[in-house]
GROMACS .gro file of N, CA and C in nm:
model
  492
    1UNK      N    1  -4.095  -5.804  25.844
    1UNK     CA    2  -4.153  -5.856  25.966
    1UNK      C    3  -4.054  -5.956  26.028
    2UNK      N    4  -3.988  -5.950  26.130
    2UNK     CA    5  -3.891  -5.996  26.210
    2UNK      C    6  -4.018  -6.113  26.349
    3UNK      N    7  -3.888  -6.201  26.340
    3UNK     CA    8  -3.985  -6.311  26.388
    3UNK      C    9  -3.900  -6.355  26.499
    4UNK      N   10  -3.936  -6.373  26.621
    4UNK     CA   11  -3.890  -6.431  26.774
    4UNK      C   12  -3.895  -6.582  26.780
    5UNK      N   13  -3.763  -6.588  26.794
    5UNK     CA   14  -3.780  -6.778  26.840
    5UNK      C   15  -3.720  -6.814  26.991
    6UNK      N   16  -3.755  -6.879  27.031
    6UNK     CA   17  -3.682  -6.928  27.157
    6UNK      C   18  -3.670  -7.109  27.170
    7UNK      N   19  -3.582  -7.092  27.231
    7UNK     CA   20  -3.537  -7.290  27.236
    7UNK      C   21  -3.488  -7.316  27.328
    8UNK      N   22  -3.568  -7.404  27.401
    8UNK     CA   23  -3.512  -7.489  27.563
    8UNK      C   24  -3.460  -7.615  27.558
    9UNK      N   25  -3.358  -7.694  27.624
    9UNK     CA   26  -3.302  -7.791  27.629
    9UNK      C   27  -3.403  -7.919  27.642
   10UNK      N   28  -3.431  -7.991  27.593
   10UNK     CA   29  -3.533  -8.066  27.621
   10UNK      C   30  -3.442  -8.214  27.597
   11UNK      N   31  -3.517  -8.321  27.678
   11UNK     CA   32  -3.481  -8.442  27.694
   11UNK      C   33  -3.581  -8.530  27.695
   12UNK      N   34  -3.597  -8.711  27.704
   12UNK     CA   35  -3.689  -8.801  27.704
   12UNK      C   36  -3.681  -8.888  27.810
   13UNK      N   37  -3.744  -8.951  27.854
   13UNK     CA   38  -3.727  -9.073  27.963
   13UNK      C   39  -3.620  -9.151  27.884
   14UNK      N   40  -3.644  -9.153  27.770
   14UNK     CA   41  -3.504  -9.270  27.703
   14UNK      C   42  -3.382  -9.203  27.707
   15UNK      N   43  -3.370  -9.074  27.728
   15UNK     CA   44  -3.239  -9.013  27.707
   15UNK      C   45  -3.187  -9.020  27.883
   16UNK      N   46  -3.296  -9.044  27.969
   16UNK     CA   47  -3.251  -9.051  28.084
   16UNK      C   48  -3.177  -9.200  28.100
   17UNK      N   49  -3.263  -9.291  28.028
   17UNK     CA   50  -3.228  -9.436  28.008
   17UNK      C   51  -3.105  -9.492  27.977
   18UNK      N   52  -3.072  -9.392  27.846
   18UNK     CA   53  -2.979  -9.411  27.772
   18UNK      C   54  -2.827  -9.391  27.844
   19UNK      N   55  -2.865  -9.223  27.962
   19UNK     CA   56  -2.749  -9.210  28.019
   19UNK      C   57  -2.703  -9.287  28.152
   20UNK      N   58  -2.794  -9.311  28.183
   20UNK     CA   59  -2.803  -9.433  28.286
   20UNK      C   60  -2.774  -9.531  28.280
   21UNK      N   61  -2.780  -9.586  28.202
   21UNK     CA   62  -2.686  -9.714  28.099
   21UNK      C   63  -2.541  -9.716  28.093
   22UNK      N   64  -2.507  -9.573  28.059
   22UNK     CA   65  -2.340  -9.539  28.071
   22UNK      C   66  -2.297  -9.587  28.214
   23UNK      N   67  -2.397  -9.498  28.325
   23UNK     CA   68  -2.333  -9.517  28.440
   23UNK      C   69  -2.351  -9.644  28.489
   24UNK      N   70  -2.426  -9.735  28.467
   24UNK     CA   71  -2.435  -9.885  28.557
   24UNK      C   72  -2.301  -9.937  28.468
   25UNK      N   73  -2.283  -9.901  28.329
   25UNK     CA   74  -2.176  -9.982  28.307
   25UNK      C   75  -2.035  -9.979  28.372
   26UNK      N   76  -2.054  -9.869  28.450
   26UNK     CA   77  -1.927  -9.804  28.477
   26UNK      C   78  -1.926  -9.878  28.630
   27UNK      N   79  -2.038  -9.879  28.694
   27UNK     CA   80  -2.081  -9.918  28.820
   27UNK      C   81  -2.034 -10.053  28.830
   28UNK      N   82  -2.099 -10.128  28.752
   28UNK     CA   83  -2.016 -10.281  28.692
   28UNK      C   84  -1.911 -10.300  28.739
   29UNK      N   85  -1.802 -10.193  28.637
   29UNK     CA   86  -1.682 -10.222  28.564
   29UNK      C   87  -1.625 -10.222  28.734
   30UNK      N   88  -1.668 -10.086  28.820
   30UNK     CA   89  -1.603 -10.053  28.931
   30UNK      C   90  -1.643 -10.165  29.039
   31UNK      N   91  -1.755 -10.257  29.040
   31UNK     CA   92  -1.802 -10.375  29.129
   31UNK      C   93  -1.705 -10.477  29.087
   32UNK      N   94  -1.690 -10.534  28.949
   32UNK     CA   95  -1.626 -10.640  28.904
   32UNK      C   96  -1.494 -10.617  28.927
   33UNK      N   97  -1.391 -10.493  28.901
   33UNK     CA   98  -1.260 -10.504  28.931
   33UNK      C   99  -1.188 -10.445  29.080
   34UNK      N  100  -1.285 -10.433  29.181
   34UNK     CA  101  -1.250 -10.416  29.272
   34UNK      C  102  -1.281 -10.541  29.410
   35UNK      N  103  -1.399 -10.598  29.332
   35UNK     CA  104  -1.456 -10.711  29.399
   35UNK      C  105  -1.545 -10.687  29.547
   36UNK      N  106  -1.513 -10.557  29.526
   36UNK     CA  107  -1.604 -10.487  29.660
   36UNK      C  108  -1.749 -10.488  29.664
   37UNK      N  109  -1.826 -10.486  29.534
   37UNK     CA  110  -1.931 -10.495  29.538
   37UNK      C  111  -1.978 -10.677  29.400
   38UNK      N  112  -2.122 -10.704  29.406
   38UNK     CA  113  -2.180 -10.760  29.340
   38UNK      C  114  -2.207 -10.731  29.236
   39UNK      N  115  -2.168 -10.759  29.076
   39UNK     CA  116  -2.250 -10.710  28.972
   39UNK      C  117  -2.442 -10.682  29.008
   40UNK      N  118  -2.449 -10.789  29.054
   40UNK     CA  119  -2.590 -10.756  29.120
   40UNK      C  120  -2.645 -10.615  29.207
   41UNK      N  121  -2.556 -10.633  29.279
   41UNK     CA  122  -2.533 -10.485  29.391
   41UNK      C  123  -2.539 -10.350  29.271
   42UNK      N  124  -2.441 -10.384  29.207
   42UNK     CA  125  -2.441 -10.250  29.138
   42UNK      C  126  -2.565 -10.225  29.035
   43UNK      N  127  -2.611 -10.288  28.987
   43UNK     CA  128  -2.744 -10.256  28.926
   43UNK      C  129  -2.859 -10.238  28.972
   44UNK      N  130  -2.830 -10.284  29.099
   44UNK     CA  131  -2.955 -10.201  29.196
   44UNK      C  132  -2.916 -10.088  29.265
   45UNK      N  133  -2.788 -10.030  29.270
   45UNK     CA  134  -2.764  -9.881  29.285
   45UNK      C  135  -2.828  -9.834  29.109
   46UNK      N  136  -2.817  -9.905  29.028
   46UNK     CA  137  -2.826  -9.819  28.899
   46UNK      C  138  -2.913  -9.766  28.876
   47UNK      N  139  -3.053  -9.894  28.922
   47UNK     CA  140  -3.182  -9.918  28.927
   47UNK      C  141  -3.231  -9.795  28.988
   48UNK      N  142  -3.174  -9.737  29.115
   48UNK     CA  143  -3.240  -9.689  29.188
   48UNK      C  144  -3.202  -9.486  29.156
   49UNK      N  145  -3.129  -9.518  29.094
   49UNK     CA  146  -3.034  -9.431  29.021
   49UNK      C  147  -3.110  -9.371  28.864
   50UNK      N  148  -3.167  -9.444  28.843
   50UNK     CA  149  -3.261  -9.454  28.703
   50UNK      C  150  -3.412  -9.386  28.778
   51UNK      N  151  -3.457  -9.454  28.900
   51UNK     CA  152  -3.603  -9.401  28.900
   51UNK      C  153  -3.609  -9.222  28.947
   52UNK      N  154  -3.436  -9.219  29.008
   52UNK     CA  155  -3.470  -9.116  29.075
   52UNK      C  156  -3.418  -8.974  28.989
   53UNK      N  157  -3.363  -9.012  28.906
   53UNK     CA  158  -3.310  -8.921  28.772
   53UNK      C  159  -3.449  -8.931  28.640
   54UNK      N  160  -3.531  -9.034  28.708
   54UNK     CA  161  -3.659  -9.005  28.628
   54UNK      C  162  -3.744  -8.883  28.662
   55UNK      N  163  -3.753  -8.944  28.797
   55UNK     CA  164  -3.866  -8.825  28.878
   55UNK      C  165  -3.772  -8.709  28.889
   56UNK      N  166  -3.693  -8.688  28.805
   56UNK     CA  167  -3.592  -8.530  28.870
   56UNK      C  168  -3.576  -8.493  29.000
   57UNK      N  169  -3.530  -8.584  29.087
   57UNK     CA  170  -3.493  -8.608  29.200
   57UNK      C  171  -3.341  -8.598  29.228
   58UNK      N  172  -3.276  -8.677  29.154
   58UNK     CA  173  -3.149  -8.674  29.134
   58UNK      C  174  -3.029  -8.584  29.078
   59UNK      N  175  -2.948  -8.540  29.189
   59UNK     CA  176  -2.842  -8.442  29.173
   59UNK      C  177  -2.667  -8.478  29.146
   60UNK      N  178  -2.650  -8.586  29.181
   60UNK     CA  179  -2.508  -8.621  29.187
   60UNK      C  180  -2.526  -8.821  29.244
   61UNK      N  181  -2.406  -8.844  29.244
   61UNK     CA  182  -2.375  -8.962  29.251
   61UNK      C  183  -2.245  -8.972  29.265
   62UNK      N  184  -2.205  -9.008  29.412
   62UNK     CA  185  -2.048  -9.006  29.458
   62UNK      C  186  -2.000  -9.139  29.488
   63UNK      N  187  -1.910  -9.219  29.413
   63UNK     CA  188  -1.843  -9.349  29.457
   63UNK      C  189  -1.738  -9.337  29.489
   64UNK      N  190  -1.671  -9.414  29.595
   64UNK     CA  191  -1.557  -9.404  29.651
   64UNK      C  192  -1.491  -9.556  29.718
   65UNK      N  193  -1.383  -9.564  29.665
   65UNK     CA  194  -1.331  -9.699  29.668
   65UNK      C  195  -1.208  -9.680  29.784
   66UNK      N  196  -1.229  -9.755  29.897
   66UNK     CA  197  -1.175  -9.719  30.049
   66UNK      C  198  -1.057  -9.856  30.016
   67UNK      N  199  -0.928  -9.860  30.109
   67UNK     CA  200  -0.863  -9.950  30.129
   67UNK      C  201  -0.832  -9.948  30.272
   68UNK      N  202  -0.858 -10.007  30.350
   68UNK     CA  203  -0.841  -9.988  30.545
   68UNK      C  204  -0.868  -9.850  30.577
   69UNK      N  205  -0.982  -9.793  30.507
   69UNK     CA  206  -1.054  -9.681  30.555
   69UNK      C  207  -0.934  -9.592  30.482
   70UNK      N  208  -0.919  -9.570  30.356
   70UNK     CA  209  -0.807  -9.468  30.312
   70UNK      C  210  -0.875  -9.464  30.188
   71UNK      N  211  -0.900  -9.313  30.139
   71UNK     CA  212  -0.950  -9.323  30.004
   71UNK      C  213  -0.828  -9.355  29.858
   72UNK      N  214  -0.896  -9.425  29.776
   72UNK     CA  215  -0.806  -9.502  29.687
   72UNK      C  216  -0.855  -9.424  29.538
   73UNK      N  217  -0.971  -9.404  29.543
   73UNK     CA  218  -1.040  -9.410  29.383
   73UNK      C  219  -1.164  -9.309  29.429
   74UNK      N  220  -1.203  -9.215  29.347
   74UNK     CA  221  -1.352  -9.191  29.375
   74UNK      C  222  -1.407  -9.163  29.198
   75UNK      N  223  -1.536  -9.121  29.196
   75UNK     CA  224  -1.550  -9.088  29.046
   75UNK      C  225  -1.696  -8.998  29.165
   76UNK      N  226  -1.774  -8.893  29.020
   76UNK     CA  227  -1.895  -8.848  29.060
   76UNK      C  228  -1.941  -8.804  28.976
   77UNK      N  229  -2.078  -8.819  28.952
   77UNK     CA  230  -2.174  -8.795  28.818
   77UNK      C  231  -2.294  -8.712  28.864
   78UNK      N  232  -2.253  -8.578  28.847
   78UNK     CA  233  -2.313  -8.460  28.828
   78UNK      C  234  -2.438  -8.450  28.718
   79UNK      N  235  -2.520  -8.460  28.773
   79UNK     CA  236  -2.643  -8.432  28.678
   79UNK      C  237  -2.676  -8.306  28.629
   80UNK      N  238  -2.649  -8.307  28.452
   80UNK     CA  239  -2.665  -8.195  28.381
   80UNK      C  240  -2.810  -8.208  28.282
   81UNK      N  241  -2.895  -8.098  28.295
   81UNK     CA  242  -3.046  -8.145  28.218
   81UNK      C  243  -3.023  -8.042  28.122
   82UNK      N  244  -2.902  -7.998  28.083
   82UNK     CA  245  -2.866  -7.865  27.952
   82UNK      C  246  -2.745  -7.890  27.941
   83UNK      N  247  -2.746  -8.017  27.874
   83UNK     CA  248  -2.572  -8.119  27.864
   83UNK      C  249  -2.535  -8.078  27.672
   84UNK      N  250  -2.713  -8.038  27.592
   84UNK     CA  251  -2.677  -8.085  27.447
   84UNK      C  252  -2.530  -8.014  27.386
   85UNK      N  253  -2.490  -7.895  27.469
   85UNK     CA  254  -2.370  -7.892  27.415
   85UNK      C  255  -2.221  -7.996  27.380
   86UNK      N  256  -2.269  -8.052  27.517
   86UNK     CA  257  -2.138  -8.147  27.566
   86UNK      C  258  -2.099  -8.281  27.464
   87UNK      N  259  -2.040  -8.321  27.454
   87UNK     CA  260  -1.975  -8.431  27.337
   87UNK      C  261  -1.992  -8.583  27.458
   88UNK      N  262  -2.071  -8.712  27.423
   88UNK     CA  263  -2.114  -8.775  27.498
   88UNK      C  264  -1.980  -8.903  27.461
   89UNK      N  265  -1.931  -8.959  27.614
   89UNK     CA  266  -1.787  -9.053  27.558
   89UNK      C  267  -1.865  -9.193  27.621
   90UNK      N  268  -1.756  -9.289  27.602
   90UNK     CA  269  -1.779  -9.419  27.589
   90UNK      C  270  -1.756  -9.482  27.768
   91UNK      N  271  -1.838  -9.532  27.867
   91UNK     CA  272  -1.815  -9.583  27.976
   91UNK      C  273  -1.661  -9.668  27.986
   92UNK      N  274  -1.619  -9.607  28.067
   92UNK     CA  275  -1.464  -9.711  28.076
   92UNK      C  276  -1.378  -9.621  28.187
   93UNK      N  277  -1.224  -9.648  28.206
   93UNK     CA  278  -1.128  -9.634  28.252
   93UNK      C  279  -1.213  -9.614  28.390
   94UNK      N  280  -1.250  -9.697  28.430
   94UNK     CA  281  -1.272  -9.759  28.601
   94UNK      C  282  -1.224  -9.865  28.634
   95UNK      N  283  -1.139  -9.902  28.568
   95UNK     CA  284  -1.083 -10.062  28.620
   95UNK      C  285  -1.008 -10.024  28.743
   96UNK      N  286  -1.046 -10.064  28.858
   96UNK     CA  287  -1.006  -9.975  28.967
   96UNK      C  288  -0.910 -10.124  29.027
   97UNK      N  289  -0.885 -10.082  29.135
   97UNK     CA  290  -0.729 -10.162  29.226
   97UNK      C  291  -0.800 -10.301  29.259
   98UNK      N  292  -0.785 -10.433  29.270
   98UNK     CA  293  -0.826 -10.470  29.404
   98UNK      C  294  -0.714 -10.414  29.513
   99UNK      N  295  -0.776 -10.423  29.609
   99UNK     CA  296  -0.690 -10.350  29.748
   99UNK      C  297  -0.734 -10.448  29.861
  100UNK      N  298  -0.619 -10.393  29.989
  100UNK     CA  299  -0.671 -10.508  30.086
  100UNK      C  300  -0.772 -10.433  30.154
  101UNK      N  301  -0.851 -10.489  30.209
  101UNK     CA  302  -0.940 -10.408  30.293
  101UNK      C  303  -1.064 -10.311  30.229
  102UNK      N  304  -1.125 -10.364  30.081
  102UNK     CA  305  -1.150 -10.300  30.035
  102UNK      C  306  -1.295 -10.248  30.059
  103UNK      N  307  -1.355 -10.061  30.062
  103UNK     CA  308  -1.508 -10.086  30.066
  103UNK      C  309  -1.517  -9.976  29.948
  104UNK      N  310  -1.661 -10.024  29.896
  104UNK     CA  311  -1.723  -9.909  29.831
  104UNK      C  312  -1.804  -9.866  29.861
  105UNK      N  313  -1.800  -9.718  29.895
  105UNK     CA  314  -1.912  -9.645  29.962
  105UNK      C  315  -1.988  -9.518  29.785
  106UNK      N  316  -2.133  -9.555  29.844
  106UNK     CA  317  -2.173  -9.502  29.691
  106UNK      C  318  -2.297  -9.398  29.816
  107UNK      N  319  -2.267  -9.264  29.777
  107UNK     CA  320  -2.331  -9.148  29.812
  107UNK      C  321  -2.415  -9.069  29.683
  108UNK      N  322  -2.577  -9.050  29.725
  108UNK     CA  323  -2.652  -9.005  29.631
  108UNK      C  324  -2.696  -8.819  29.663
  109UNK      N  325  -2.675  -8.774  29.581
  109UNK     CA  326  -2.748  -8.641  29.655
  109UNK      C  327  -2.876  -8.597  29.560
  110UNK      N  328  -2.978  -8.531  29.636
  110UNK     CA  329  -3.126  -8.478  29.555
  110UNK      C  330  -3.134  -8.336  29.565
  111UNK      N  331  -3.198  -8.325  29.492
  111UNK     CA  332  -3.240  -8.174  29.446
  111UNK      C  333  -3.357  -8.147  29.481
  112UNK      N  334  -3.362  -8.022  29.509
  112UNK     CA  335  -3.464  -7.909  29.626
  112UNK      C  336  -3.636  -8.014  29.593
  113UNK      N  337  -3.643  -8.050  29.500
  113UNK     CA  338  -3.793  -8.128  29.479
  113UNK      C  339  -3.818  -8.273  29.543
  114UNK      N  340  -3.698  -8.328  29.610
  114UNK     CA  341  -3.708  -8.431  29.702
  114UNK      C  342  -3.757  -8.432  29.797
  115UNK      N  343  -3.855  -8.396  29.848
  115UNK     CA  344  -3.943  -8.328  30.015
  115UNK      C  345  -3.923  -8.440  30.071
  116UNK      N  346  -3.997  -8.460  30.203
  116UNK     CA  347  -4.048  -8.570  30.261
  116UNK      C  348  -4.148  -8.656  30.171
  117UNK      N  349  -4.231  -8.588  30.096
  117UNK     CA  350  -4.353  -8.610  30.058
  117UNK      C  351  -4.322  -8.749  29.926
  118UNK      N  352  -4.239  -8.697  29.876
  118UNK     CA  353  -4.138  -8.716  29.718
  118UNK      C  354  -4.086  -8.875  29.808
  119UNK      N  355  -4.029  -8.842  29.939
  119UNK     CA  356  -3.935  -8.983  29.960
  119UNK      C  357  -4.061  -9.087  30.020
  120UNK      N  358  -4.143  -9.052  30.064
  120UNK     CA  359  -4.236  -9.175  30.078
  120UNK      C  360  -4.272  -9.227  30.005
  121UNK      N  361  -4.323  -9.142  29.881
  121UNK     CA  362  -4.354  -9.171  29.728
  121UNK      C  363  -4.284  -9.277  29.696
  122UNK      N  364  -4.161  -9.251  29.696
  122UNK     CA  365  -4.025  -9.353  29.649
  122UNK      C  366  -4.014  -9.465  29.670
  123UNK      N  367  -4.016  -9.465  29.818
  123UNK     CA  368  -3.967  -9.590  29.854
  123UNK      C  369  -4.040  -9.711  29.806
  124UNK      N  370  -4.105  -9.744  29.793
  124UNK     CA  371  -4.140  -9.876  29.683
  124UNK      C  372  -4.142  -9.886  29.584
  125UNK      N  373  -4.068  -9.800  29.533
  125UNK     CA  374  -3.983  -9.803  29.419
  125UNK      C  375  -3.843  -9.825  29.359
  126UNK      N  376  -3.776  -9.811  29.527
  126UNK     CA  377  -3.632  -9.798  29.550
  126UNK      C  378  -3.552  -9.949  29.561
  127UNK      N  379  -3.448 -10.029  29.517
  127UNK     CA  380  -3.455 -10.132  29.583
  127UNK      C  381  -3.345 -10.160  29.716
  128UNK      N  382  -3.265 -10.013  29.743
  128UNK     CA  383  -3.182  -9.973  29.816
  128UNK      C  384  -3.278  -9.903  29.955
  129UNK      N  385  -3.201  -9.966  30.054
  129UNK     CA  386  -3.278  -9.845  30.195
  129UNK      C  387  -3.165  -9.755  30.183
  130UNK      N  388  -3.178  -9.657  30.139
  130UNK     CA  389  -3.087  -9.539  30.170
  130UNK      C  390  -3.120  -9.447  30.258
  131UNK      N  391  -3.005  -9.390  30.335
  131UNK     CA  392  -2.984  -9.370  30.464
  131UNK      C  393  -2.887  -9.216  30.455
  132UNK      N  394  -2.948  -9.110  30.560
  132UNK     CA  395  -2.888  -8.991  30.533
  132UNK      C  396  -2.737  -9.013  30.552
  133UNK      N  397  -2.627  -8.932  30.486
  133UNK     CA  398  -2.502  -8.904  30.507
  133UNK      C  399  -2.443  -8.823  30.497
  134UNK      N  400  -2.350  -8.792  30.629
  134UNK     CA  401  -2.271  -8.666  30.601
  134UNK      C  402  -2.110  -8.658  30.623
  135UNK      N  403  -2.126  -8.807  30.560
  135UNK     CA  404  -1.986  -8.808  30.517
  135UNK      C  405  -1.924  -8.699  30.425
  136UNK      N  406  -1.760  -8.687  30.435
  136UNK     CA  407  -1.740  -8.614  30.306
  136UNK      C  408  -1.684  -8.638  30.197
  137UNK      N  409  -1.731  -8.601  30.061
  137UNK     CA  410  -1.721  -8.594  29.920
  137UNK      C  411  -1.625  -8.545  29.877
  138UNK      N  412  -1.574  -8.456  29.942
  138UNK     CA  413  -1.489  -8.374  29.851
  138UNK      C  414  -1.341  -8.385  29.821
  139UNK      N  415  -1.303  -8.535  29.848
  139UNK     CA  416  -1.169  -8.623  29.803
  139UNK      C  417  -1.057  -8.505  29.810
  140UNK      N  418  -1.019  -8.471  29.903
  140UNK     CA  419  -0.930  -8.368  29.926
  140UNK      C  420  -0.817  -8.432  29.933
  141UNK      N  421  -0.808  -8.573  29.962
  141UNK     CA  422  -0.689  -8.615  29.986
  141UNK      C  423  -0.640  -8.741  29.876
  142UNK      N  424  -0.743  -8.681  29.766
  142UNK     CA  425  -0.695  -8.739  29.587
  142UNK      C  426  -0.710  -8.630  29.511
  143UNK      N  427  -0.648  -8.664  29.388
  143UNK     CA  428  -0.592  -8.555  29.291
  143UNK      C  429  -0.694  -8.624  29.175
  144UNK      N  430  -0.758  -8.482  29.106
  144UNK     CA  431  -0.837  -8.548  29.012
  144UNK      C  432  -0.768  -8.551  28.892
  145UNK      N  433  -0.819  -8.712  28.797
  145UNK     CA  434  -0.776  -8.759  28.726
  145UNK      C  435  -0.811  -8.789  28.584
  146UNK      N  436  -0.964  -8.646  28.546
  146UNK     CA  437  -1.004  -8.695  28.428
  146UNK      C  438  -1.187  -8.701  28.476
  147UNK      N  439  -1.233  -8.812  28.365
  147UNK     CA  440  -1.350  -8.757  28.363
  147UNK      C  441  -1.430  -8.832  28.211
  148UNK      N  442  -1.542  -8.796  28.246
  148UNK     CA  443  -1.638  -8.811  28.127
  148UNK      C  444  -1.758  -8.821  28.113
  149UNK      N  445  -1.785  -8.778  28.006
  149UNK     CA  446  -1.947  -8.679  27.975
  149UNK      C  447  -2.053  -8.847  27.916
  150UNK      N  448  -2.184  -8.862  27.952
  150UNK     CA  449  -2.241  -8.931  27.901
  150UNK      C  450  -2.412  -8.883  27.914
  151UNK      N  451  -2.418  -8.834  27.754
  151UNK     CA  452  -2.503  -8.724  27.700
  151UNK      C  453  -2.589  -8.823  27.632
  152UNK      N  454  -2.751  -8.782  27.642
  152UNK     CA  455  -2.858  -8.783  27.550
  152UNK      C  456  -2.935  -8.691  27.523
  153UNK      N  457  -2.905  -8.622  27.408
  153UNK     CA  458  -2.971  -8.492  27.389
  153UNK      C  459  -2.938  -8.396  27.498
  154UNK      N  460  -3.068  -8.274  27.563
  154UNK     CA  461  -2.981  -8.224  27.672
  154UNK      C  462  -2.954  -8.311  27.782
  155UNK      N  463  -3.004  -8.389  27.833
  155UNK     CA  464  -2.968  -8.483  27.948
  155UNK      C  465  -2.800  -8.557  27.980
  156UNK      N  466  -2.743  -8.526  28.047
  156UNK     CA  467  -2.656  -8.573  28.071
  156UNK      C  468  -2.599  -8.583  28.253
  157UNK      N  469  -2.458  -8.650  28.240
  157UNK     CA  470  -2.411  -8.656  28.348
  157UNK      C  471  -2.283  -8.680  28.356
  158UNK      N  472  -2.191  -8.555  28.401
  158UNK     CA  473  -2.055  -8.598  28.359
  158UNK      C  474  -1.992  -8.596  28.497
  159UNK      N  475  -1.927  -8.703  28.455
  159UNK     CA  476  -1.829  -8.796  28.551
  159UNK      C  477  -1.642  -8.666  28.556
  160UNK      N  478  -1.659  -8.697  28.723
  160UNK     CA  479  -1.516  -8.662  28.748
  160UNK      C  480  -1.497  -8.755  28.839
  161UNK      N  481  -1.305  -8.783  28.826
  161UNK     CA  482  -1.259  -8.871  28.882
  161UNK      C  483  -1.168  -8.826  28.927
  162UNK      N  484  -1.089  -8.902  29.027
  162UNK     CA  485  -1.000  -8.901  29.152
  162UNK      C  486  -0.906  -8.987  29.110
  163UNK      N  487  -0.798  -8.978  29.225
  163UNK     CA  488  -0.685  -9.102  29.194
  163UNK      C  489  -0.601  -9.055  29.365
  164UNK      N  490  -0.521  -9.182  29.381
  164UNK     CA  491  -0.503  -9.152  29.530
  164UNK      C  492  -0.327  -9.070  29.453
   0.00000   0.00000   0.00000
């Protein structure tokens, strides 16, 4: 008698926690050595970054470190919910430039379950007013430079990076 098994990637609110943790540290690292943003600032992108990768809302996460409007640095954290293969690394190598003129622009994108309905929900939950954008992402005019996976169970989100 032959027996059928099947197995789905499964994850926890703490494994969402856990990977979310990677990225504010990184968020930090990129506020504190660029001076563009507030350690404060950045944990309320993290914050807001955490509720919305709770509610499975959350698709990506694009930072980009400008010098007189010229891209310098970007990184982006791709949300993977069938990561358990992936090998989970340690938050770091963002010690980014100070530069003159410096901004950081931080772009969020959602997934098809974000309605209207979903963002009213949100917003008092959010501590960011975020605002549509159609700027572009796709750092065409940096060379990517690397990367890294930060896994809990299947939940993850791996980081690619740029360099000017």
């Amino acid at each position: 008698m032959s027996q059928t098994r099947t197995a789905s990637a499964t994850y926890t609110i703490v494994d969402i926690e856990n990977v979310v943790r990677r990225v504010k540290a990184d968020l930090i690292m990129i506020a504190d050595s660029t001076g563009a943003w507030t350690a404060a600032k950045a944990a309320d992108y993290a914050h807001d970054i955490e509720v919305l990768a709770k509610a499975g809302y959350l698709a990506w996460v694009d930072v980009t470190l400008f010098s007189n409007g010229i891209e310098v640095k970007a990184v982006r954290f791709d949300v993977d919910t069938d990561a358990g293969a992936l090998t989970t690394s340690r938050p770091g190598g963002v010690l980014w430039p100070k530069v003159s003129g410096a901004y950081l622009r931080i772009i969020l994108s959602y997934t098809d379950a974000y309605t209207g309905a979903a963002r009213e929900a949100m917003k008092s939950k959010l501590k960011i007013g975020w605002v549509p954008s159609s700027d572009d992402t796709s750092h065409s005019s940096l060379t990517t430079s690397g990367g890294r996976n930060y896994i809990s169970n299947a939940y993850g989100m791996q980081r690619k990076d740029w360099a000017a």
